[in-house]
Short mmCIF file of C-alpha atoms and ligand atoms in Angstrom, two decimals:
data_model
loop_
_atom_site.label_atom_id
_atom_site.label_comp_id
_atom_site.label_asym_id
_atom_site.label_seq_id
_atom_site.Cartn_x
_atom_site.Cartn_y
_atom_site.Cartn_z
CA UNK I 1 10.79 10.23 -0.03
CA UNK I 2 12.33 11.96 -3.77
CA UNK I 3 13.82 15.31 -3.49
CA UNK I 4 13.54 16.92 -6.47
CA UNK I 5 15.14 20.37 -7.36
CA UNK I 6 12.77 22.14 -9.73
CA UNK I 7 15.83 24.58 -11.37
CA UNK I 8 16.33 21.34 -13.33
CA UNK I 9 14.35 19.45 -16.52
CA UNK I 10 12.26 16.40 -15.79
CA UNK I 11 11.68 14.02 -18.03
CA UNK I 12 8.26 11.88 -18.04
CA UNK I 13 8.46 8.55 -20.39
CA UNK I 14 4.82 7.86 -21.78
CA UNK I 15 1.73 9.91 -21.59
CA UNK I 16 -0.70 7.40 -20.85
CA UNK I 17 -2.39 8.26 -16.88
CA UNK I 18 0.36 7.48 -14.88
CA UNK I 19 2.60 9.85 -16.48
CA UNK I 20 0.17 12.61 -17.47
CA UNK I 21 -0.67 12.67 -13.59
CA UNK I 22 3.12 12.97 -12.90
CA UNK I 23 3.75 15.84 -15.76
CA UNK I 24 0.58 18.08 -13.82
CA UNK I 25 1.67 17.22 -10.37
CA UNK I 26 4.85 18.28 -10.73
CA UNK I 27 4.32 20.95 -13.45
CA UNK I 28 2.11 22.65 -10.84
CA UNK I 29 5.08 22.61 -8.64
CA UNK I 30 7.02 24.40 -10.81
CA UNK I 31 9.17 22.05 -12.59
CA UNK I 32 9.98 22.06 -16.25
CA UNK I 33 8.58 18.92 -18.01
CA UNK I 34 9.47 17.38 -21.14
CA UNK I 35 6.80 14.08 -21.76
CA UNK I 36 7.76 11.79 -24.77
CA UNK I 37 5.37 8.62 -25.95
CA UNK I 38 7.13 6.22 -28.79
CA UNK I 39 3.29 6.09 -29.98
CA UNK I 40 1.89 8.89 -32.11
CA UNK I 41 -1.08 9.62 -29.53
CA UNK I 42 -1.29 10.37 -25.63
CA UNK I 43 -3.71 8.37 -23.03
CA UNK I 44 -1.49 5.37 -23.23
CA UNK I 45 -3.48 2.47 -22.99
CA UNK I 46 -7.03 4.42 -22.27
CA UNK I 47 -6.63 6.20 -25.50
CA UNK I 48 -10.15 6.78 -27.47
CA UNK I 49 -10.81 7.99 -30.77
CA UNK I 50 -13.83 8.80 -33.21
CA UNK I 51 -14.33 5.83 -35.37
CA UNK I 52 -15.52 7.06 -39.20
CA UNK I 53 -18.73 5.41 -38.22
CA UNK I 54 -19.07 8.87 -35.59
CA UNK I 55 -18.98 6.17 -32.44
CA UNK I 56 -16.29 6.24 -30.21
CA UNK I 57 -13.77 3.26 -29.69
CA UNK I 58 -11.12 2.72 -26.90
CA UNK I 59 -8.49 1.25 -29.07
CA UNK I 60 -6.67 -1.35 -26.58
CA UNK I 61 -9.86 -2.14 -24.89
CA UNK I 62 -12.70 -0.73 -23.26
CA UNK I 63 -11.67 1.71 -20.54
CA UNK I 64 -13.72 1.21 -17.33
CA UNK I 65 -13.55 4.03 -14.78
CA UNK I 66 -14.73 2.67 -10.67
CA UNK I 67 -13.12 4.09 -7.85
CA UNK I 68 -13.86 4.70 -4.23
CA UNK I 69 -11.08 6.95 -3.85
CA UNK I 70 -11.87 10.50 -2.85
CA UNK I 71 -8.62 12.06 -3.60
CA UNK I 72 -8.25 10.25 -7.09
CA UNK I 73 -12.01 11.35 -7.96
CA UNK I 74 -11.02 15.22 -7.16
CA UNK I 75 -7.74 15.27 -8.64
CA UNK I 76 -9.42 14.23 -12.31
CA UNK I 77 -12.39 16.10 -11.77
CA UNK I 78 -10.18 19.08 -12.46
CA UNK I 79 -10.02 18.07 -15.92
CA UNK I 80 -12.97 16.78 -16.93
CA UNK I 81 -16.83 16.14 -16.02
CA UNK I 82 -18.44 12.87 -15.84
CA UNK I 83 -21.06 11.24 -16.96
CA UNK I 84 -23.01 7.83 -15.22
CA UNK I 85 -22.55 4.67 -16.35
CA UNK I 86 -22.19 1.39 -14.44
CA UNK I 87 -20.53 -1.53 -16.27
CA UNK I 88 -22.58 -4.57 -16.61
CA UNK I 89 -20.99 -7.85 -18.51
CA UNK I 90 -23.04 -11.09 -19.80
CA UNK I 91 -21.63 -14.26 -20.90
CA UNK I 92 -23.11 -15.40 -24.22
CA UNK I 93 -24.23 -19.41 -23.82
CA UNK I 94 -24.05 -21.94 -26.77
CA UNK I 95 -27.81 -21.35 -26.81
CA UNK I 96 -27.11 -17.71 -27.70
CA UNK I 97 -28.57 -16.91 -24.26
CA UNK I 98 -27.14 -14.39 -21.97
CA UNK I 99 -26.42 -14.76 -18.23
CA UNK I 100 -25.04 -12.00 -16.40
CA UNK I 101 -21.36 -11.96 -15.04
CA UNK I 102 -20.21 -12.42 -11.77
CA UNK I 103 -22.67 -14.94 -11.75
CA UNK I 104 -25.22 -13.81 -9.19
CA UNK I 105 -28.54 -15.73 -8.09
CA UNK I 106 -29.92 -16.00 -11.27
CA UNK I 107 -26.82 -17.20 -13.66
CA UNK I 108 -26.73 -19.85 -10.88
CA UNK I 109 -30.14 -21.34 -10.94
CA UNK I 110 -29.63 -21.29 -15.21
CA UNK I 111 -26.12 -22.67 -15.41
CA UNK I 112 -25.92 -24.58 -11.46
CA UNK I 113 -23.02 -23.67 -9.17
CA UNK I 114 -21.43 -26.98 -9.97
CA UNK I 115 -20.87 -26.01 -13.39
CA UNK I 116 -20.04 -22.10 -12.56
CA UNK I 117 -16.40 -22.88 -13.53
CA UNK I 118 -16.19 -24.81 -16.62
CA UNK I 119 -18.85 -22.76 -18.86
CA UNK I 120 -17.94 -19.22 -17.53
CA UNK I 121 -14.40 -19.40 -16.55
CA UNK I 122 -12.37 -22.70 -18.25
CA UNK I 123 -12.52 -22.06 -22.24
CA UNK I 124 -12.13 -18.08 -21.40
CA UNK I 125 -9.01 -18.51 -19.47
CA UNK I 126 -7.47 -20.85 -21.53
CA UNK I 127 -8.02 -18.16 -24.39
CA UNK I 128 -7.04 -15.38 -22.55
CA UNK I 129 -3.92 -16.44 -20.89
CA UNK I 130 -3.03 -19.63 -23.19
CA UNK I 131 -3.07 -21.17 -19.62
CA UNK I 132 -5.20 -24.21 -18.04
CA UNK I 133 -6.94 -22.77 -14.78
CA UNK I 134 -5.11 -25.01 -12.88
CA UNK I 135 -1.91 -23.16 -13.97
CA UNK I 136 -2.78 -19.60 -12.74
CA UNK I 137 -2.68 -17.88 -9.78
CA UNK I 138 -5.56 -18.61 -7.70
CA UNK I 139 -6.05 -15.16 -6.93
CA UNK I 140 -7.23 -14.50 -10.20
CA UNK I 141 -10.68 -16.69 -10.10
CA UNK I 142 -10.81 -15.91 -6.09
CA UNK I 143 -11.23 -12.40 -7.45
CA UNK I 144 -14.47 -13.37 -9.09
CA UNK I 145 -17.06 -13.20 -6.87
CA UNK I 146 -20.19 -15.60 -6.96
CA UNK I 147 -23.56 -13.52 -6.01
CA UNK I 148 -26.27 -14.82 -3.87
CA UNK I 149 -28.92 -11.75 -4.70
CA UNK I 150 -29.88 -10.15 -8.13
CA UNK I 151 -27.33 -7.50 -8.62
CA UNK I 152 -26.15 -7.24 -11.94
CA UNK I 153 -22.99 -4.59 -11.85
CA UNK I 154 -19.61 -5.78 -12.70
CA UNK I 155 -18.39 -3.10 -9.64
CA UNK I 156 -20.73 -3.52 -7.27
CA UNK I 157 -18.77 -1.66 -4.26
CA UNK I 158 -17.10 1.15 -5.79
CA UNK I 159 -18.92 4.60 -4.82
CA UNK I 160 -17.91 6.61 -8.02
CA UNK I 161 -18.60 5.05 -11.43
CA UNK I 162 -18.61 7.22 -14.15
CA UNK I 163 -16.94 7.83 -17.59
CA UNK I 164 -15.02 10.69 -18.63
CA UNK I 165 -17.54 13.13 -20.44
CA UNK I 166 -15.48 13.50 -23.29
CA UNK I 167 -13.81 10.41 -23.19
CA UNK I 168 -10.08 9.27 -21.88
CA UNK I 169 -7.71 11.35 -24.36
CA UNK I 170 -9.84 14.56 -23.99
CA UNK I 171 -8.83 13.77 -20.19
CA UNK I 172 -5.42 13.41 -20.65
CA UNK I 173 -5.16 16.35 -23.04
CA UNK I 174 -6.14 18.61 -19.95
CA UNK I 175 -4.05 17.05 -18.00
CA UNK I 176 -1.08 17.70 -20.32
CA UNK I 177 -2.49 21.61 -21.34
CA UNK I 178 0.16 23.54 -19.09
CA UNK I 179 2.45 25.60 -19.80
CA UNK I 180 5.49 23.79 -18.36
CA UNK I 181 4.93 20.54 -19.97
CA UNK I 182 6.09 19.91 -23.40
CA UNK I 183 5.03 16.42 -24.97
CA UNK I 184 7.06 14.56 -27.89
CA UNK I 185 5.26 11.69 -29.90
CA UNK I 186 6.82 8.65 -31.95
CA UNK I 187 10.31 9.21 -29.64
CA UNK I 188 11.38 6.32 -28.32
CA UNK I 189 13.18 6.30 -24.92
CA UNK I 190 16.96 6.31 -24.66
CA UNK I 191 19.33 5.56 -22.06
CA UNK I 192 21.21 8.74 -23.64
CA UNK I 193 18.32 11.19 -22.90
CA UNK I 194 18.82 10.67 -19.08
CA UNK I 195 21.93 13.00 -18.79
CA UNK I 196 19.62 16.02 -20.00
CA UNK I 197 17.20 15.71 -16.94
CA UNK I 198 17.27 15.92 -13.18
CA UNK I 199 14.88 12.96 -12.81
CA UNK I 200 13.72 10.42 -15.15
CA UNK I 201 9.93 8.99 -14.68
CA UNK I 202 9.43 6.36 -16.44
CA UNK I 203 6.44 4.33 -17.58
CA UNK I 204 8.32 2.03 -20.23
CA UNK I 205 8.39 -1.56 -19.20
CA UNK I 206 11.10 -2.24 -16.61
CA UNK I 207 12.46 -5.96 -18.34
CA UNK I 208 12.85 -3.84 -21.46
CA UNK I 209 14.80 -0.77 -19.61
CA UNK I 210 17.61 -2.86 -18.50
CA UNK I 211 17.70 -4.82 -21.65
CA UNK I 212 15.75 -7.89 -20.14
CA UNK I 213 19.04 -8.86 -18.16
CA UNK I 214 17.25 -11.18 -15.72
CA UNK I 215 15.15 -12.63 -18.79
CA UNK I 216 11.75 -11.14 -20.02
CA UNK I 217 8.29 -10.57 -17.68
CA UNK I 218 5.24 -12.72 -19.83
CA UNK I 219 2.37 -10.82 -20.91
CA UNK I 220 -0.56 -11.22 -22.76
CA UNK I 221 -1.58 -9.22 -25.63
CA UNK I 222 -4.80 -8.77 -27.53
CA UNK I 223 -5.43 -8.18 -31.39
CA UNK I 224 -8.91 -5.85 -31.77
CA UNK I 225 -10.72 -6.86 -34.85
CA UNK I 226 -13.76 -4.23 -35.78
CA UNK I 227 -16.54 -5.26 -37.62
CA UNK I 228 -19.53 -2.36 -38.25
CA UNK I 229 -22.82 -4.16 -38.55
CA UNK I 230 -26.09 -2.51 -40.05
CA UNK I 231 -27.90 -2.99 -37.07
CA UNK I 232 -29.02 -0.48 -34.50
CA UNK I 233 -27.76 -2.16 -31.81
CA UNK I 234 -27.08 -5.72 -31.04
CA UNK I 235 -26.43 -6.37 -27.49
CA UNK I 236 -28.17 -5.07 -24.08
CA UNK I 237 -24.76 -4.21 -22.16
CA UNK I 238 -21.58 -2.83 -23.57
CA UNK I 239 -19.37 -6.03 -23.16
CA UNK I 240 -20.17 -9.97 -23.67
CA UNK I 241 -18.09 -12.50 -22.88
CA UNK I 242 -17.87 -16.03 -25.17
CA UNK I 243 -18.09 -19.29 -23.41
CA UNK I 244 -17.23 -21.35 -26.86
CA UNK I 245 -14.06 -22.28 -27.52
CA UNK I 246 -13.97 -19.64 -30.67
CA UNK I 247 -10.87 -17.84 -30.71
CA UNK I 248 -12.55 -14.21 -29.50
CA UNK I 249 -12.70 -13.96 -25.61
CA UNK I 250 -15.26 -11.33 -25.58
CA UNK I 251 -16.87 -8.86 -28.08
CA UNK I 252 -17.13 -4.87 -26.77
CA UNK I 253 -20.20 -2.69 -28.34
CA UNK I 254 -19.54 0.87 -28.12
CA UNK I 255 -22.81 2.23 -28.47
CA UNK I 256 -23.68 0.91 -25.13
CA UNK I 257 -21.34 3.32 -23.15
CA UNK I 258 -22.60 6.95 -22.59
CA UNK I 259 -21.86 9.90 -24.90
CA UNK I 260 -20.07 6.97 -27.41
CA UNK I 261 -21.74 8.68 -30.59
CA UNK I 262 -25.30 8.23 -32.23
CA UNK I 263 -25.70 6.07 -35.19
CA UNK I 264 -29.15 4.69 -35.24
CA UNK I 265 -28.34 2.56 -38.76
CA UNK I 266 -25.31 0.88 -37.63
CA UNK I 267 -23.63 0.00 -34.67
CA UNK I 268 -19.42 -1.06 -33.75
CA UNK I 269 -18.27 -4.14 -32.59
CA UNK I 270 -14.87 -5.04 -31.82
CA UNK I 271 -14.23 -8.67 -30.85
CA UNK I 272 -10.75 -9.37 -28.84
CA UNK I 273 -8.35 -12.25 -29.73
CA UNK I 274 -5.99 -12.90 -26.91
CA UNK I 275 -2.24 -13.63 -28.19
CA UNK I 276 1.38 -13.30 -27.15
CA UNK I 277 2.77 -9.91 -27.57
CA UNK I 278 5.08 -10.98 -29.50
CA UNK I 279 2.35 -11.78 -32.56
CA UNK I 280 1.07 -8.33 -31.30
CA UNK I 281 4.02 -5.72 -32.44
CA UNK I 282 5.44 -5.83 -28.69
CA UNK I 283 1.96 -4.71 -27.70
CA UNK I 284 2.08 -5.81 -23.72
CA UNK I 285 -0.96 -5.33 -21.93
CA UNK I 286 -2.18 -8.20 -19.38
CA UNK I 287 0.97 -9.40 -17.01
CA UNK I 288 0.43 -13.09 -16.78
CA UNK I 289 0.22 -14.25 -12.97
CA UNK I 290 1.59 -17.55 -12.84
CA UNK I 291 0.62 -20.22 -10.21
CA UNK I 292 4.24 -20.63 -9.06
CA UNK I 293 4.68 -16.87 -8.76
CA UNK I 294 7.91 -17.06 -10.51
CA UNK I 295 6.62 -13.98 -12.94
CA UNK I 296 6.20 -12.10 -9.98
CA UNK I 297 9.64 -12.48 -8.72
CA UNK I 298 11.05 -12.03 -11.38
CA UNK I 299 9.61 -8.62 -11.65
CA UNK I 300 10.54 -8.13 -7.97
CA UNK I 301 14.22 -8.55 -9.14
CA UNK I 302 13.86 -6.00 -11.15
CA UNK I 303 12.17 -3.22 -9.08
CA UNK I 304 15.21 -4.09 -6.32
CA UNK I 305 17.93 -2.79 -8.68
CA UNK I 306 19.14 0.12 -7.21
CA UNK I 307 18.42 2.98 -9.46
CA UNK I 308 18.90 6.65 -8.10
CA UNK I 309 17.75 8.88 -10.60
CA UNK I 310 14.85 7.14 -12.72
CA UNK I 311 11.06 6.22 -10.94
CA UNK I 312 9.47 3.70 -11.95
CA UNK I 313 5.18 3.28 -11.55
CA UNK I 314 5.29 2.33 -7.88
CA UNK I 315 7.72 5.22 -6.67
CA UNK I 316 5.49 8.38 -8.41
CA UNK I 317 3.13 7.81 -5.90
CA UNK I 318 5.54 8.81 -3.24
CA UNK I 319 6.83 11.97 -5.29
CA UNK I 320 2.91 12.62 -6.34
CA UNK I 321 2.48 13.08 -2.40
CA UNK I 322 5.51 15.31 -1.26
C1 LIG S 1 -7.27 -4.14 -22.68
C2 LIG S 1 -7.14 -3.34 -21.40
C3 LIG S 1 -8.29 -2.96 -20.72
C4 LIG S 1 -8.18 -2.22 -19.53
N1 LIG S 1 -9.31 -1.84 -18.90
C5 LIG S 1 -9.22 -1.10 -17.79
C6 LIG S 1 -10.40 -0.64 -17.14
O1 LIG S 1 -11.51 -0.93 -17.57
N2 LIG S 1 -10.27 0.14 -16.03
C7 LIG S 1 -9.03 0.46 -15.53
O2 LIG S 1 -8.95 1.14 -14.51
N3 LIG S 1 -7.91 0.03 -16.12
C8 LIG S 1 -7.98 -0.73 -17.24
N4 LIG S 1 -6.84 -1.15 -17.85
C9 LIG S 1 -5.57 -0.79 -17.26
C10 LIG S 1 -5.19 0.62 -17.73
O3 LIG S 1 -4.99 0.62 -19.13
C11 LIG S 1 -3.93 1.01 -17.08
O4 LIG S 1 -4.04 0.89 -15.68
C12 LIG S 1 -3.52 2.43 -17.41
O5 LIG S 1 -3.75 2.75 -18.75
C13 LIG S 1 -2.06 2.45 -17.11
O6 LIG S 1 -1.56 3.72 -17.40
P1 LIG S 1 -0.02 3.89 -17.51
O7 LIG S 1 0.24 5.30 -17.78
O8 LIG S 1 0.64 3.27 -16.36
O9 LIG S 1 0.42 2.95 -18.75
P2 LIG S 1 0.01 3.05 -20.27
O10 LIG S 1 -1.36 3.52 -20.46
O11 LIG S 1 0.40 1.72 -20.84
O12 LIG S 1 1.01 4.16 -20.82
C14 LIG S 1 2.39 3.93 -20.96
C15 LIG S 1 2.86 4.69 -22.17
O13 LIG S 1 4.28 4.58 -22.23
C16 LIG S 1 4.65 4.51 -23.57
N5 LIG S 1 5.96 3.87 -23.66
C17 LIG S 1 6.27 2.59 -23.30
N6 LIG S 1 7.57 2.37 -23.56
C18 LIG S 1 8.08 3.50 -24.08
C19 LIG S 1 9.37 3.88 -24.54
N7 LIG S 1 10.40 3.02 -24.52
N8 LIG S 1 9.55 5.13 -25.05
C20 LIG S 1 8.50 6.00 -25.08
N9 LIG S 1 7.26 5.71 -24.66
C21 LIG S 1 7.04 4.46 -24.15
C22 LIG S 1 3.55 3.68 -24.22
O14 LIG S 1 3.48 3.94 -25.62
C23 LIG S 1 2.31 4.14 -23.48
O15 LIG S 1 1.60 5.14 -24.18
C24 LIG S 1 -6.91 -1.89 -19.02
C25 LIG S 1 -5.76 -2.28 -19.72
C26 LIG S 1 -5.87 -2.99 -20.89
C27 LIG S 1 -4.62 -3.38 -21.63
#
């Protein structure tokens, strides 16, 4: 397990959760924390805003919160209070009819099991990953599960499902509100900055850190494309997935998630158009699982570089518990 010695600076690269849960751990421990973000906002990835319209958007995606963890669910209850919600999903047919998603008992008897795969789950994929199902991982559609009852959550098992009252950046914020942590926007990591700290966390991706030396991990990206529509509201759940072959995997409407804003005359739509980061500004959000597993290993060769001062994602968990 890390030793750290707390007469020393740390320094915390991005403020999206993993960091911001580093910065309080270890803030509360007594350490002095400097947190920089190359973006000009904190929450990372989960970062929400207040659209013009007065309804809230989660701009890289809507931000789902399901857990059955205990210790996770106190540790952010500390910063904010929740409020219900439990995510449903339908998948739009070229009828214009909805089914829900996992297919359960009823999606079946509409679509039939035999044909499960190629309305729900063949044009998707091939939009969202630029793949053929055949050439993923088969984890990915083992993951789905098909229903035999009536249910209709996306999260069926997970115990606590709630959003953040205030949303995902008000979250963060009082995570980050102490007075040992000090957060820097639009700065960029440097290798240079790691002879001012003690110990470098950092949430920056790892092919990029060592200058993509073993060659670069594949990703998916997503372009967000709003469109405000003068309707009150348009769908019955919050996200709906396309089974067409147009180029949007699935459209999100805002108004559907709890305390998102009130606009009875209009309502927010953002439909998402999967793409390679690269068309994306460097944007990398979905790692792309690969049937051979060769993406995987080559992040493995990365994580086995030995690397005594800096922490990646999957060693704060062992400082987060000394
Ligand atoms: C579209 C989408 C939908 C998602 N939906 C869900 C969901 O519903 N539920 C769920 O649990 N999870 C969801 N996730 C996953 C979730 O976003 C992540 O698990 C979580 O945000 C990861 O937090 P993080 O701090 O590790 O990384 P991030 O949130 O990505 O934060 C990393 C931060 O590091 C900064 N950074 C990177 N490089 C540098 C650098 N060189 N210098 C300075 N700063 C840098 C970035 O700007 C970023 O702000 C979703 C992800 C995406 C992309």
């Amino acid at each position: 397990m890390p030793s750290l010695n707390n007469t020393k600076k740390i320094l915390i690269v991005g403020a999206g959760f993993a960091g911001a849960t580093i910065a309080r751990i270890l803030a509360e421990k007594g350490f002095l924390i400097d947190v920089i973000d190359r973006r000009d906002h904190i929450a990372g990835n989960a970062y929400d805003y207040k659209h013009e319209s007065g309804i809230t958007v989660h701009k890289y995606g809507p931000h789902i919160f399901h857990t059955s963890n205990q210790r996770v669910i106190k540790f952010l209850s500390k910063f904010t209070e929740w409020i219900p919600y439990e995510h449903k999903v339908k998948a739009k047919l070229h009828d214009g009819n909805l089914v829900t998603l996992p297919p359960n008992k009823e999606t079946l008897k509409i679509l039939g099991k035999e044909n499960i795969i190629d309305i729900l789950f063949r044009p998707y994929t091939k939009k969202m990953w630029g793949l053929d199902i055949e050439e993923l991982d088969p984890s990915i559609i083992k993951r789905i599960p098909i229903r035999d009852d009536l249910n209709e959550l996306y999260f069926p098992s997970d115990t606590f499902q709630n959003m953040p009252k205030m949303g995902y950046t008000a979250l963060i914020k009082n995570m980050l509100d102490h007075d040992a942590i000090s957060i820097s926007l639009k700065t960029s990591f440097g290798k240079s900055m790691e002879s001012q700290y003690e110990k470098v966390f950092n949430s920056m991706p790892i092919d990029e850190y060592y200058g993509y030396e073993f060659g670069e991990l594949p990703y998916r990206s997503i372009k967000f494309h709003n469109e405000l529509v003068k309707e009150k509201k348009v769908y019955p759940v919050s996200q709906v997935n396309f089974t067409d072959d147009n180029i949007f995997t699935r459209v999100v409407e805002w108004k559907n998630f709890p305390n998102h804003g009130k606009n009875d005359s209009q309502t927010l739509l953002t439909f998402e158009e999967p793409c390679s980061y690269k068309e994306n500004n460097m944007e990398r959000y979905y790692p792309v699982k690969d049937i051979k597993g060769d993406n995987r290993k080559l992040y493995k060769k990365y994580t086995k570089i030995n690397n005594k001062k800096k922490y990646f994602h999957w060693e704060m968990r062992a400082v987060c518990l000394c």
